[in-house]
Amino acid sequence: MPTLTWRPNGEDRESHAISKSITTIGSDASNDVVLSNKGVVGRRHAQIVFDGRMFSISEVDNKCPIAVNGKQRRKSKLSHDDRINIGDVEMLFRILSTLGRQTSDPITQSAIEGLRQLQTFSAKLMAHEKLSDILDELMDSVISLMGASKGFLVLCEDGRPEIKVARNLHRENVEDAISQMSDSIVSQVLETKTPIIVSDAMNDTQFRTAESVINLKLNSVMCVPLLERGRLLGVIYVGNDSIKGLFEARSLDLLSVFAAQASMVVQNALLLDDLRLKNKSLSEELKKQRFGEIIGNSKPMLEVFRKVEKVATADVSVLITGETGTGKELIAREIHRRSQRFGGPIVTVNCGAIPESLMESEFFGHVRGAFTGAVSTRAGKFQAADKGTIFLDEIGEMPLSLQVKLLRVIQERQVVKVGATKPEPLDIRIIAASNRNLSDEVAAKRFREDLFYRLNVVHIDLPAVRDRDDDIVLIARFLLKRYVEEFDSSAKGFTPGAIRAIRRYHWPGNVRELENRLKKAVILCDGTMIGPGDLDLGEETLPEILPLAEAKEKFQQEYVRQVLAHNNGNRSKTARDLNVDPRTIFRYLEKA
């Protein structure tokens, strides 16, 4: 049993057995370990924590210094025979205290082995071992440690006890365990949260009629609760069918301490198993809601997917529009993947990233000597996409001079290199994309109308993330899983607060912004759950939730301004279109 040993003010040595997950140390009488030197020791000075794998000591606040093995620490992992200094008191921490016994004492040796087993179980949890295998091994160890012939692990699920493990001395499962274990011993421990020891169960006046005693023919019985921070997880039940009086008070103490430490291992195992099941369920759900590399199940995205499926097999030009970061290139690649050209290349060109002076050469290629620096003949992007698809991203950035030549390529399906005279035939499909409204660009004479109609045979408009209902949460979980693997992070999921913030935020940068915030959060977060702070989504960044009447008024005011602009400022026509009194228009304009 882990202990702390010290000599207060030169008096006789004192010892404290550590049997709780959190052991407090301080001068106040409410602590588990009370040190009387109030001038140096704080009321709540330090605490020793067992997390199911190891012990550690930490300051309660920075005004209460501690030292471990002569070095001042705010928090430190503890090992056997570590020296802890608190004020002028030196304490010795031991994983196992002899407490007057020699280490050859079988109870002492069992305690050592029990702690080793708990450490092994914790390591296996981190190695993603199956929950059932870990619990089987846990009960096999308890049976061996206590000299029992049978052991049962009962866990509370939805308020009802369920037998999770039933094992015998030969590491085999006990058949028909449910009918054999439904009895008063387990019920009493579950109700009182107090351990029970029955030395001669067959002749015990209270428990000799218990079903487990009768069915399993048990002579010696012990049953202890599994408590995690006061919450009842279940019980450990062990029995021997051949020896009376096998278990004594020291045995019950050992099993109680083992159960107190094992409860944290069991709780962690249950939480990890639940998390794995949720992750598996989430992965299956994501598969159902994926369209190639695109994730979405909202009504606007389902309409996009329907269009993609239909247009992919028709070898026509497609224009994809949408805000930056909505996934236009992913849609283009999905159209190519589902088309008959999938065996050919898909070449992506960012029209906004190429200097105007180099555009024609980049697009159509050049021959040697066509201009200064043209030391060899080179094919352009269009030739590279032959027998496949060319994706012209940000087509609205293309200068008018090149738009004329692009129009000719689309019409004639052939291209002439810069400096050449002989045309080369092309077999390509053109998919273009823009975050601009190309109709407005045509009206402003910044984009050729004839080219617009050539590209816009089929138009796919991608909705912004804010208009995609619950898709944003699906995308966030998918990206989290990807970045956790990429950056080897300990993050497992989002807190409820983070989910609410993700839903409320406007996401002006759409999925691209979500990617950037998630990468930062995964790299910098300290815990296993990502909160709104990790995503930099504090209340000040989230849109204000207005009372319904105020929100309605604000919408109406904005809508009146939009219709008024559509009518070139004609207030009378706007009033007629909106079917309101002209004075209503004046009222909204006065509020602007």
Coordinates of C-alpha atoms in Angstrom, one line a residue, residues 101 105-108 146 197 247-255:
R101 CA 6.0 -6.1 8.5
D105 CA 4.6 -10.8 4.2
P106 CA 2.2 -12.4 1.5
I107 CA -0.2 -9.5 1.9
T108 CA 2.6 -7.0 1.3
M146 CA -6.7 -12.9 -3.0
I197 CA -16.4 -10.0 4.2
F247 CA -10.3 -13.9 3.9
E248 CA -9.5 -11.7 7.0
A249 CA -9.6 -8.0 7.8
R250 CA -6.2 -7.4 6.1
S251 CA -7.4 -9.2 3.0
L252 CA -10.5 -6.9 2.9
D253 CA -8.2 -3.9 3.4
L254 CA -6.0 -4.9 0.5
L255 CA -9.0 -5.6 -1.8

